[in-house]
Amino acid sequence: MANFTRRKFLKVAGGAAAISTIGFPAIVGAASKKVVIVGGGVGGATTAKYIRMADPSIDVTLIEPNTEYYTCFMSNEVLSGHRTMDSIKVTYDGLRGHGVNVVHDTVTDIDAAGKKVMTAGGKSFEYDRCVVSPGISFEDNIEGYDAAAMEKMPHAWKAGEQTVLLRKQLEAMDDGGVVAIAAPPNPFRCPPGPYERACQIAMYLQAKKPASKVLILDAKDKFSKQGLFTQAFERHYAGMIEWIPAEKGGKVTRVDAASNTLYVGDTAHKVAVANVIPAQKAAAIASKAGLTDDKGWCPIDGRTFESTMQKGVHVIGDASIAGPLPKSGYAANSEGKVCAAAVVDLLNGREPGDPSLVNTCYSVVGPNDAISVAMVYDLKEGKLDKVEGSGGLTPKDSSPEMRAREVNYAYSWFDNIKKDSWG
């Protein structure tokens, strides 16, 4: 990262993380305070753990339908064959060890006025504060891309069965075929993700099916870490990866799953494997609970992540409007800590302090080659903003040794964030 050493960044990042773990003594003998958390992804899990660490007198219930969770970050490496599904799997045993009541059920409604959360299993959970970290759902912005089409043209944007399906399709395709990635419009989960995925798929094809190609059909005209990704396309996969922006005919408007064809207007792209990533919005429960605006995302107070639509409910992670923070796993982890600190303060009659948050995103783009972007954020005039001079990108002229270190940093970060969030 130019003009900002990794040592300095980690020092600031450590301080940002620590904001939610200091200054919160347990209230001995205090009346029971209840927090219900909806969603057990990185944001919800982090919030649950850090509330319990900060104040064990708070009763925390986390509601998540799945008994196991697969991280979206690093799931692209499953597609290249460099990682197994088990390696991106986490359980909720660690949270139970912190005293979190983990309930495997599906939330069907949130009664903000009555302070209750209802589930498909017929249960009702009362709360003093509710934290909603539901992730994303998909917009119907591509004609023909319905639930049935997703089983033939997987999005793999929610790690799990779809990741396995896409990997199997790559293994089954003939050498010489084209893999198409339809990249979504902004905003969406993991902005560098489609381009990292192109590199990971190209790594697999280069090793096993070298006559094949990757075609990125993009609904945008620019994307995250574009210069570094373009460099990687040329350096590692010359002639194998082609990116077509929206202005040059990249925006997919219709698909025919039966023939594996993507349409850009009247132009048809019949391919061997189609990875279609639709436009996104907050998960359906957020809309049902009255937490979303007219664009489908959840506006929040930047200090506490409390919803501006429903009092007593906080929204974190991909579903929230927390810009300039991206919709990323690391951002969700950081937001979870800030939210936990705010919830503990509010339940104990204290005024929440000003938050500090951090995000970094690693992308492994080739053998022994990774790139990253990082930034620190704070509150300015009531709104989240970047801290000037706090982050940066991997330099394009960085040495092979530095790029190899970035790979090690990426893997170390992955191990640490899993432990930090669910451990």
Short mmCIF file of C-alpha atoms in Angstrom, two decimals:
data_model
loop_
_atom_site.label_atom_id
_atom_site.label_comp_id
_atom_site.label_asym_id
_atom_site.label_seq_id
_atom_site.Cartn_x
_atom_site.Cartn_y
_atom_site.Cartn_z
CA MET A 1 0.00 0.00 0.00
CA ALA A 2 1.58 3.22 -1.13
CA ASN A 3 2.56 5.81 1.52
CA PHE A 4 1.10 3.70 4.32
CA THR A 5 3.12 0.79 5.65
CA ARG A 6 1.46 -2.47 6.62
CA ARG A 7 2.85 -2.09 10.14
CA LYS A 8 1.13 1.31 10.48
CA PHE A 9 -2.07 -0.04 8.99
CA LEU A 10 -2.21 -2.98 11.36
CA LYS A 11 -1.55 -0.67 14.29
CA VAL A 12 -4.51 1.51 13.31
CA ALA A 13 -6.62 -1.54 12.49
CA GLY A 14 -5.87 -3.02 15.88
CA GLY A 15 -6.98 0.21 17.50
CA ALA A 16 -10.18 0.20 15.46
CA ALA A 17 -10.93 -3.35 16.50
CA ALA A 18 -10.19 -2.61 20.12
CA ILE A 19 -12.79 0.15 20.31
CA SER A 20 -15.49 -2.42 21.06
CA THR A 21 -13.60 -4.30 23.76
CA ILE A 22 -12.41 -1.57 26.13
CA GLY A 23 -14.24 0.46 28.72
CA PHE A 24 -17.19 -1.90 29.16
CA PRO A 25 -17.18 -3.37 32.68
CA ALA A 26 -19.77 -6.04 33.36
CA ILE A 27 -22.70 -4.78 35.40
CA VAL A 28 -22.82 -7.20 38.34
CA GLY A 29 -26.33 -7.99 39.48
CA ALA A 30 -27.95 -5.84 36.80
CA ALA A 31 -31.41 -6.70 35.50
CA SER A 32 -31.37 -8.98 32.46
CA LYS A 33 -30.94 -7.14 29.18
CA LYS A 34 -31.84 -8.98 25.99
CA VAL A 35 -30.35 -8.67 22.51
CA VAL A 36 -31.61 -10.70 19.56
CA ILE A 37 -29.38 -10.95 16.51
CA VAL A 38 -30.81 -11.92 13.14
CA GLY A 39 -28.26 -13.64 10.91
CA GLY A 40 -25.13 -15.60 11.76
CA GLY A 41 -22.77 -14.41 9.05
CA VAL A 42 -19.62 -12.50 9.88
CA GLY A 43 -21.48 -9.37 11.03
CA GLY A 44 -24.02 -11.09 13.25
CA ALA A 45 -21.51 -13.53 14.71
CA THR A 46 -19.01 -10.78 15.52
CA THR A 47 -21.67 -8.65 17.21
CA ALA A 48 -22.90 -11.56 19.33
CA LYS A 49 -19.40 -12.49 20.48
CA TYR A 50 -18.28 -8.95 21.28
CA ILE A 51 -21.44 -8.03 23.20
CA ARG A 52 -20.91 -11.06 25.42
CA MET A 53 -17.21 -10.25 25.84
CA ALA A 54 -17.98 -6.64 26.75
CA ASP A 55 -20.88 -7.31 29.11
CA PRO A 56 -21.68 -10.91 30.14
CA SER A 57 -24.82 -9.70 31.92
CA ILE A 58 -26.49 -9.20 28.52
CA ASP A 59 -28.53 -12.13 27.25
CA VAL A 60 -27.65 -12.61 23.56
CA THR A 61 -29.65 -14.82 21.19
CA LEU A 62 -28.44 -15.31 17.63
CA ILE A 63 -30.95 -16.74 15.14
CA GLU A 64 -29.54 -18.39 12.02
CA PRO A 65 -31.17 -21.13 9.91
CA ASN A 66 -27.94 -22.92 8.99
CA THR A 67 -25.99 -25.09 11.41
CA GLU A 68 -22.85 -24.46 9.36
CA TYR A 69 -21.79 -21.30 7.57
CA TYR A 70 -19.61 -21.02 4.47
CA THR A 71 -17.64 -17.81 4.06
CA CYS A 72 -17.99 -15.96 0.78
CA PHE A 73 -14.47 -14.61 1.17
CA MET A 74 -11.95 -17.17 -0.11
CA SER A 75 -14.76 -19.19 -1.75
CA ASN A 76 -13.39 -18.28 -5.19
CA GLU A 77 -10.40 -20.48 -4.39
CA VAL A 78 -12.75 -23.46 -4.31
CA LEU A 79 -13.44 -22.77 -7.99
CA SER A 80 -9.74 -22.95 -8.85
CA GLY A 81 -9.34 -26.15 -6.84
CA HIS A 82 -6.89 -24.50 -4.44
CA ARG A 83 -9.25 -24.73 -1.48
CA THR A 84 -11.89 -27.18 -0.22
CA MET A 85 -15.40 -26.37 0.96
CA ASP A 86 -14.46 -27.59 4.43
CA SER A 87 -11.77 -24.92 4.60
CA ILE A 88 -14.38 -22.13 4.29
CA LYS A 89 -16.83 -23.75 6.72
CA VAL A 90 -17.41 -22.50 10.25
CA THR A 91 -19.72 -23.65 13.04
CA TYR A 92 -21.36 -21.86 15.94
CA ASP A 93 -19.68 -23.82 18.73
CA GLY A 94 -17.32 -20.94 19.47
CA LEU A 95 -20.20 -18.52 20.01
CA ARG A 96 -21.90 -20.98 22.34
CA GLY A 97 -18.66 -21.06 24.29
CA HIS A 98 -19.05 -17.31 24.83
CA GLY A 99 -22.54 -17.83 26.22
CA VAL A 100 -24.47 -16.91 23.08
CA ASN A 101 -27.81 -18.69 22.74
CA VAL A 102 -27.65 -19.93 19.12
CA VAL A 103 -31.05 -20.83 17.64
CA HIS A 104 -31.20 -22.53 14.25
CA ASP A 105 -34.43 -21.20 12.78
CA THR A 106 -35.59 -18.74 10.14
CA VAL A 107 -36.77 -15.28 11.16
CA THR A 108 -40.11 -14.50 9.53
CA ASP A 109 -40.84 -11.07 10.99
CA ILE A 110 -39.56 -8.39 13.35
CA ASP A 111 -42.05 -6.37 15.40
CA ALA A 112 -40.08 -3.22 16.15
CA ALA A 113 -42.93 -1.62 18.11
CA GLY A 114 -43.48 -4.70 20.25
CA LYS A 115 -39.77 -5.55 20.37
CA LYS A 116 -40.22 -9.14 19.28
CA VAL A 117 -38.67 -11.42 16.66
CA MET A 118 -40.77 -14.24 15.21
CA THR A 119 -39.51 -17.41 13.54
CA ALA A 120 -40.77 -20.08 11.15
CA GLY A 121 -40.57 -22.55 14.02
CA GLY A 122 -43.34 -20.67 15.79
CA LYS A 123 -41.15 -19.08 18.42
CA SER A 124 -41.13 -15.47 19.59
CA PHE A 125 -38.09 -13.75 21.10
CA GLU A 126 -38.40 -10.52 23.06
CA TYR A 127 -35.54 -8.01 22.96
CA ASP A 128 -34.35 -4.69 24.31
CA ARG A 129 -32.15 -4.20 21.23
CA CYS A 130 -32.21 -6.11 17.95
CA VAL A 131 -29.31 -6.40 15.51
CA VAL A 132 -30.11 -7.40 11.93
CA SER A 133 -27.31 -8.77 9.76
CA PRO A 134 -29.27 -10.63 7.07
CA GLY A 135 -26.98 -10.32 4.06
CA ILE A 136 -28.31 -9.88 0.54
CA SER A 137 -31.06 -10.98 -1.80
CA PHE A 138 -31.19 -10.63 -5.59
CA GLU A 139 -33.01 -8.18 -7.83
CA ASP A 140 -34.96 -9.40 -10.86
CA ASN A 141 -32.87 -7.29 -13.22
CA ILE A 142 -32.08 -10.02 -15.78
CA GLU A 143 -34.94 -11.46 -17.80
CA GLY A 144 -35.13 -15.25 -17.54
CA TYR A 145 -32.87 -15.50 -14.50
CA ASP A 146 -35.22 -17.15 -12.02
CA ALA A 147 -34.76 -19.82 -9.35
CA ALA A 148 -34.68 -22.58 -11.98
CA ALA A 149 -32.10 -20.73 -14.05
CA MET A 150 -29.87 -20.38 -10.98
CA GLU A 151 -29.48 -24.17 -10.94
CA LYS A 152 -28.09 -24.08 -14.48
CA MET A 153 -26.35 -20.71 -14.40
CA PRO A 154 -25.17 -20.50 -10.78
CA HIS A 155 -24.45 -17.15 -9.17
CA ALA A 156 -22.30 -18.67 -6.39
CA TRP A 157 -22.60 -15.30 -4.62
CA LYS A 158 -23.83 -17.02 -1.45
CA ALA A 159 -21.18 -19.61 -0.68
CA GLY A 160 -22.32 -23.20 -0.30
CA GLU A 161 -24.26 -25.38 -2.73
CA GLN A 162 -23.92 -22.83 -5.52
CA THR A 163 -20.13 -22.79 -5.11
CA VAL A 164 -20.04 -26.59 -5.45
CA LEU A 165 -22.31 -26.46 -8.50
CA LEU A 166 -20.15 -23.92 -10.31
CA ARG A 167 -17.00 -25.89 -9.53
CA LYS A 168 -18.57 -29.07 -10.95
CA GLN A 169 -19.54 -27.25 -14.13
CA LEU A 170 -15.97 -26.05 -14.60
CA GLU A 171 -14.70 -29.59 -14.14
CA ALA A 172 -17.23 -30.99 -16.63
CA MET A 173 -16.72 -28.46 -19.44
CA ASP A 174 -14.67 -29.34 -22.52
CA ASP A 175 -11.34 -27.68 -23.17
CA GLY A 176 -11.80 -24.77 -25.53
CA GLY A 177 -15.07 -23.61 -23.97
CA VAL A 178 -15.93 -20.14 -22.73
CA VAL A 179 -16.77 -19.35 -19.10
CA ALA A 180 -18.88 -16.19 -18.85
CA ILE A 181 -19.14 -14.09 -15.70
CA ALA A 182 -22.01 -11.59 -15.72
CA ALA A 183 -20.86 -8.96 -13.20
CA PRO A 184 -23.55 -6.93 -11.38
CA PRO A 185 -24.17 -3.18 -11.13
CA ASN A 186 -23.22 -1.25 -8.00
CA PRO A 187 -23.75 -1.55 -5.10
CA PHE A 188 -23.14 -5.24 -4.45
CA ARG A 189 -21.45 -7.66 -2.07
CA CYS A 190 -17.64 -7.84 -2.45
CA PRO A 191 -16.81 -5.30 -5.19
CA PRO A 192 -13.55 -7.03 -6.27
CA GLY A 193 -15.17 -10.47 -6.21
CA PRO A 194 -16.11 -11.02 -9.88
CA TYR A 195 -12.61 -10.07 -11.06
CA GLU A 196 -10.85 -12.17 -8.43
CA ARG A 197 -13.15 -14.99 -9.55
CA ALA A 198 -12.09 -14.51 -13.16
CA CYS A 199 -8.46 -14.93 -12.08
CA GLN A 200 -9.17 -18.00 -9.97
CA ILE A 201 -11.17 -19.68 -12.75
CA ALA A 202 -8.44 -18.77 -15.26
CA MET A 203 -5.85 -20.42 -12.98
CA TYR A 204 -7.83 -23.65 -13.13
CA LEU A 205 -8.37 -23.44 -16.89
CA GLN A 206 -4.73 -22.62 -17.54
CA ALA A 207 -3.68 -25.76 -15.69
CA LYS A 208 -6.40 -28.15 -16.90
CA LYS A 209 -8.11 -26.67 -19.98
CA PRO A 210 -5.67 -24.20 -21.53
CA ALA A 211 -7.62 -23.62 -24.76
CA SER A 212 -10.54 -22.17 -22.77
CA LYS A 213 -11.35 -18.53 -22.05
CA VAL A 214 -13.07 -16.34 -19.46
CA LEU A 215 -15.43 -13.61 -20.64
CA ILE A 216 -16.50 -10.91 -18.15
CA LEU A 217 -19.72 -9.22 -19.24
CA ASP A 218 -20.03 -6.21 -16.96
CA ALA A 219 -22.99 -4.03 -16.03
CA LYS A 220 -20.46 -1.31 -15.08
CA ASP A 221 -17.79 0.70 -16.87
CA LYS A 222 -15.23 0.49 -14.06
CA PHE A 223 -14.58 -1.72 -11.05
CA SER A 224 -12.64 -2.08 -7.80
CA LYS A 225 -8.84 -2.38 -8.07
CA GLN A 226 -9.25 -2.21 -11.85
CA GLY A 227 -5.67 -1.28 -12.68
CA LEU A 228 -4.25 -4.10 -10.59
CA PHE A 229 -6.70 -6.66 -11.95
CA THR A 230 -6.05 -5.58 -15.52
CA GLN A 231 -2.33 -5.99 -14.86
CA ALA A 232 -2.98 -9.50 -13.52
CA PHE A 233 -5.10 -10.42 -16.56
CA GLU A 234 -2.22 -9.44 -18.85
CA ARG A 235 0.59 -10.80 -16.67
CA HIS A 236 -0.85 -14.23 -15.92
CA TYR A 237 -3.62 -14.87 -18.43
CA ALA A 238 -2.79 -13.03 -21.64
CA GLY A 239 -5.45 -13.80 -24.23
CA MET A 240 -7.49 -15.87 -21.77
CA ILE A 241 -9.54 -13.20 -19.90
CA GLU A 242 -11.61 -10.60 -21.73
CA TRP A 243 -13.50 -7.83 -19.95
CA ILE A 244 -16.35 -6.03 -21.73
CA PRO A 245 -17.71 -2.95 -19.92
CA ALA A 246 -21.34 -1.83 -20.13
CA GLU A 247 -20.58 0.95 -22.60
CA LYS A 248 -19.13 -1.61 -25.03
CA GLY A 249 -21.88 -4.19 -24.78
CA GLY A 250 -21.24 -5.86 -21.44
CA LYS A 251 -24.56 -5.44 -19.62
CA VAL A 252 -26.48 -8.72 -19.67
CA THR A 253 -30.23 -8.11 -19.94
CA ARG A 254 -31.60 -11.60 -20.64
CA VAL A 255 -30.56 -15.24 -20.34
CA ASP A 256 -31.73 -18.53 -21.78
CA ALA A 257 -30.70 -21.15 -19.23
CA ALA A 258 -31.74 -24.06 -21.45
CA SER A 259 -29.13 -23.15 -24.08
CA ASN A 260 -26.62 -21.47 -21.71
CA THR A 261 -26.94 -18.21 -23.62
CA LEU A 262 -26.53 -14.67 -22.29
CA TYR A 263 -27.93 -11.72 -24.21
CA VAL A 264 -26.63 -8.17 -24.35
CA GLY A 265 -29.46 -6.55 -26.25
CA ASP A 266 -29.71 -8.63 -29.43
CA THR A 267 -26.16 -9.98 -29.14
CA ALA A 268 -26.07 -13.58 -27.95
CA HIS A 269 -23.20 -15.23 -26.08
CA LYS A 270 -23.61 -19.00 -25.97
CA VAL A 271 -21.08 -20.36 -23.50
CA ALA A 272 -19.92 -23.56 -21.82
CA VAL A 273 -20.39 -22.24 -18.26
CA ALA A 274 -22.40 -19.18 -17.23
CA ASN A 275 -21.85 -17.53 -13.85
CA VAL A 276 -24.62 -14.95 -13.58
CA ILE A 277 -24.42 -12.51 -10.66
CA PRO A 278 -27.60 -10.40 -10.47
CA ALA A 279 -28.11 -6.95 -8.99
CA GLN A 280 -28.53 -7.02 -5.23
CA LYS A 281 -30.47 -5.56 -2.32
CA ALA A 282 -30.86 -6.26 1.39
CA ALA A 283 -32.27 -9.67 2.30
CA ALA A 284 -36.06 -10.02 2.25
CA ILE A 285 -36.48 -9.95 6.04
CA ALA A 286 -35.05 -6.42 6.11
CA SER A 287 -37.74 -5.21 3.74
CA LYS A 288 -40.52 -7.03 5.60
CA ALA A 289 -39.36 -5.48 8.87
CA GLY A 290 -39.53 -1.99 7.37
CA LEU A 291 -35.80 -1.40 7.45
CA THR A 292 -35.18 -0.64 3.75
CA ASP A 293 -35.42 2.51 1.67
CA ASP A 294 -36.82 2.78 -1.87
CA LYS A 295 -33.56 1.34 -3.26
CA GLY A 296 -33.76 -1.80 -1.16
CA TRP A 297 -30.97 -1.08 1.34
CA CYS A 298 -31.03 -0.17 5.03
CA PRO A 299 -30.16 3.40 6.10
CA ILE A 300 -28.40 3.63 9.47
CA ASP A 301 -26.94 6.05 11.99
CA GLY A 302 -23.18 5.93 11.42
CA ARG A 303 -22.36 6.16 15.13
CA THR A 304 -24.42 3.19 16.36
CA PHE A 305 -25.66 1.46 13.19
CA GLU A 306 -29.18 1.91 14.54
CA SER A 307 -31.75 1.93 11.76
CA THR A 308 -33.14 5.33 10.81
CA MET A 309 -36.38 3.54 9.89
CA GLN A 310 -37.05 1.52 13.07
CA LYS A 311 -35.93 2.52 16.56
CA GLY A 312 -34.17 -0.08 18.67
CA VAL A 313 -33.06 -2.08 15.62
CA HIS A 314 -29.49 -1.97 14.32
CA VAL A 315 -28.47 -3.09 10.83
CA ILE A 316 -24.94 -4.13 9.89
CA GLY A 317 -23.10 -5.90 7.11
CA ASP A 318 -24.00 -6.01 3.43
CA ALA A 319 -27.63 -4.96 4.02
CA SER A 320 -26.72 -1.60 5.54
CA ILE A 321 -25.99 1.70 3.82
CA ALA A 322 -22.61 2.28 5.46
CA GLY A 323 -20.79 3.95 2.58
CA PRO A 324 -17.99 4.72 2.02
CA LEU A 325 -17.36 1.32 3.62
CA PRO A 326 -17.75 -1.39 0.99
CA LYS A 327 -20.00 -4.41 1.37
CA SER A 328 -17.28 -6.81 2.47
CA GLY A 329 -16.59 -9.43 5.10
CA TYR A 330 -13.95 -7.34 6.84
CA ALA A 331 -16.25 -4.31 6.89
CA ALA A 332 -19.02 -6.44 8.43
CA ASN A 333 -16.60 -7.63 11.11
CA SER A 334 -15.60 -4.05 11.91
CA GLU A 335 -19.23 -2.88 11.88
CA GLY A 336 -20.15 -5.72 14.22
CA LYS A 337 -17.63 -4.52 16.79
CA VAL A 338 -18.79 -0.92 16.59
CA CYS A 339 -22.42 -2.01 16.83
CA ALA A 340 -21.64 -4.25 19.80
CA ALA A 341 -19.96 -1.34 21.59
CA ALA A 342 -22.93 0.93 20.90
CA VAL A 343 -25.49 -1.66 22.05
CA VAL A 344 -23.60 -2.28 25.29
CA ASP A 345 -23.41 1.47 25.94
CA LEU A 346 -27.09 2.04 25.19
CA LEU A 347 -28.24 -0.84 27.37
CA ASN A 348 -26.13 0.48 30.23
CA GLY A 349 -27.33 4.07 29.95
CA ARG A 350 -24.14 5.43 28.41
CA GLU A 351 -23.70 7.64 25.37
CA PRO A 352 -21.97 5.70 22.56
CA GLY A 353 -18.62 7.09 21.50
CA ASP A 354 -17.41 7.99 18.04
CA PRO A 355 -16.52 4.86 16.08
CA SER A 356 -13.43 3.91 14.15
CA LEU A 357 -13.71 1.21 11.50
CA VAL A 358 -11.35 -0.55 9.14
CA ASN A 359 -11.56 -2.55 5.95
CA THR A 360 -9.06 -4.40 3.84
CA CYS A 361 -9.64 -6.71 0.93
CA TYR A 362 -7.19 -9.24 -0.47
CA SER A 363 -7.48 -10.86 -3.89
CA VAL A 364 -5.27 -13.76 -4.94
CA VAL A 365 -4.88 -13.14 -8.66
CA GLY A 366 -2.21 -15.66 -9.68
CA PRO A 367 0.36 -18.13 -8.39
CA ASN A 368 2.19 -16.38 -5.52
CA ASP A 369 0.50 -13.13 -6.49
CA ALA A 370 -2.06 -11.21 -4.43
CA ILE A 371 -3.23 -7.60 -4.29
CA SER A 372 -4.99 -5.62 -1.60
CA VAL A 373 -6.81 -2.41 -0.80
CA ALA A 374 -7.23 -0.96 2.70
CA MET A 375 -8.85 2.01 4.40
CA VAL A 376 -9.70 3.33 7.89
CA TYR A 377 -12.96 5.19 8.55
CA ASP A 378 -14.34 7.44 11.27
CA LEU A 379 -17.28 9.74 11.92
CA LYS A 380 -17.25 13.27 10.48
CA GLU A 381 -20.20 15.58 11.00
CA GLY A 382 -22.38 12.62 11.86
CA LYS A 383 -21.45 10.56 8.81
CA LEU A 384 -18.96 7.77 8.18
CA ASP A 385 -16.00 8.98 6.15
CA LYS A 386 -12.53 7.88 5.08
CA VAL A 387 -9.58 8.89 7.23
CA GLU A 388 -7.37 10.87 4.90
CA GLY A 389 -4.07 9.15 4.14
CA SER A 390 -5.00 6.00 6.04
CA GLY A 391 -5.09 3.41 3.27
CA GLY A 392 -4.06 2.56 -0.22
CA LEU A 393 -3.51 -0.09 -2.86
CA THR A 394 -0.79 -2.59 -3.58
CA PRO A 395 1.62 -0.73 -5.89
CA LYS A 396 1.51 -1.91 -9.51
CA ASP A 397 5.32 -1.99 -9.57
CA SER A 398 5.62 -4.07 -6.38
CA SER A 399 8.17 -6.87 -6.43
CA PRO A 400 7.38 -10.58 -6.80
CA GLU A 401 8.50 -11.01 -3.19
CA MET A 402 5.99 -8.41 -2.00
CA ARG A 403 3.19 -10.01 -4.02
CA ALA A 404 4.03 -13.40 -2.53
CA ARG A 405 3.87 -11.85 0.95
CA GLU A 406 0.43 -10.49 0.10
CA VAL A 407 -0.71 -14.08 -0.47
CA ASN A 408 0.54 -15.02 2.98
CA TYR A 409 -1.14 -11.95 4.47
CA ALA A 410 -4.40 -12.93 2.76
CA TYR A 411 -4.35 -16.44 4.16
CA SER A 412 -3.38 -15.22 7.62
CA TRP A 413 -6.19 -12.66 7.54
CA PHE A 414 -8.66 -15.38 6.54
CA ASP A 415 -7.69 -17.62 9.46
CA ASN A 416 -7.80 -14.72 11.89
CA ILE A 417 -11.16 -13.29 10.84
CA LYS A 418 -12.81 -16.70 11.11
CA LYS A 419 -11.51 -17.04 14.67
CA ASP A 420 -12.33 -13.42 15.52
CA SER A 421 -15.92 -13.71 14.27
CA TRP A 422 -16.98 -17.25 15.18
CA GLY A 423 -14.27 -18.52 17.54
#
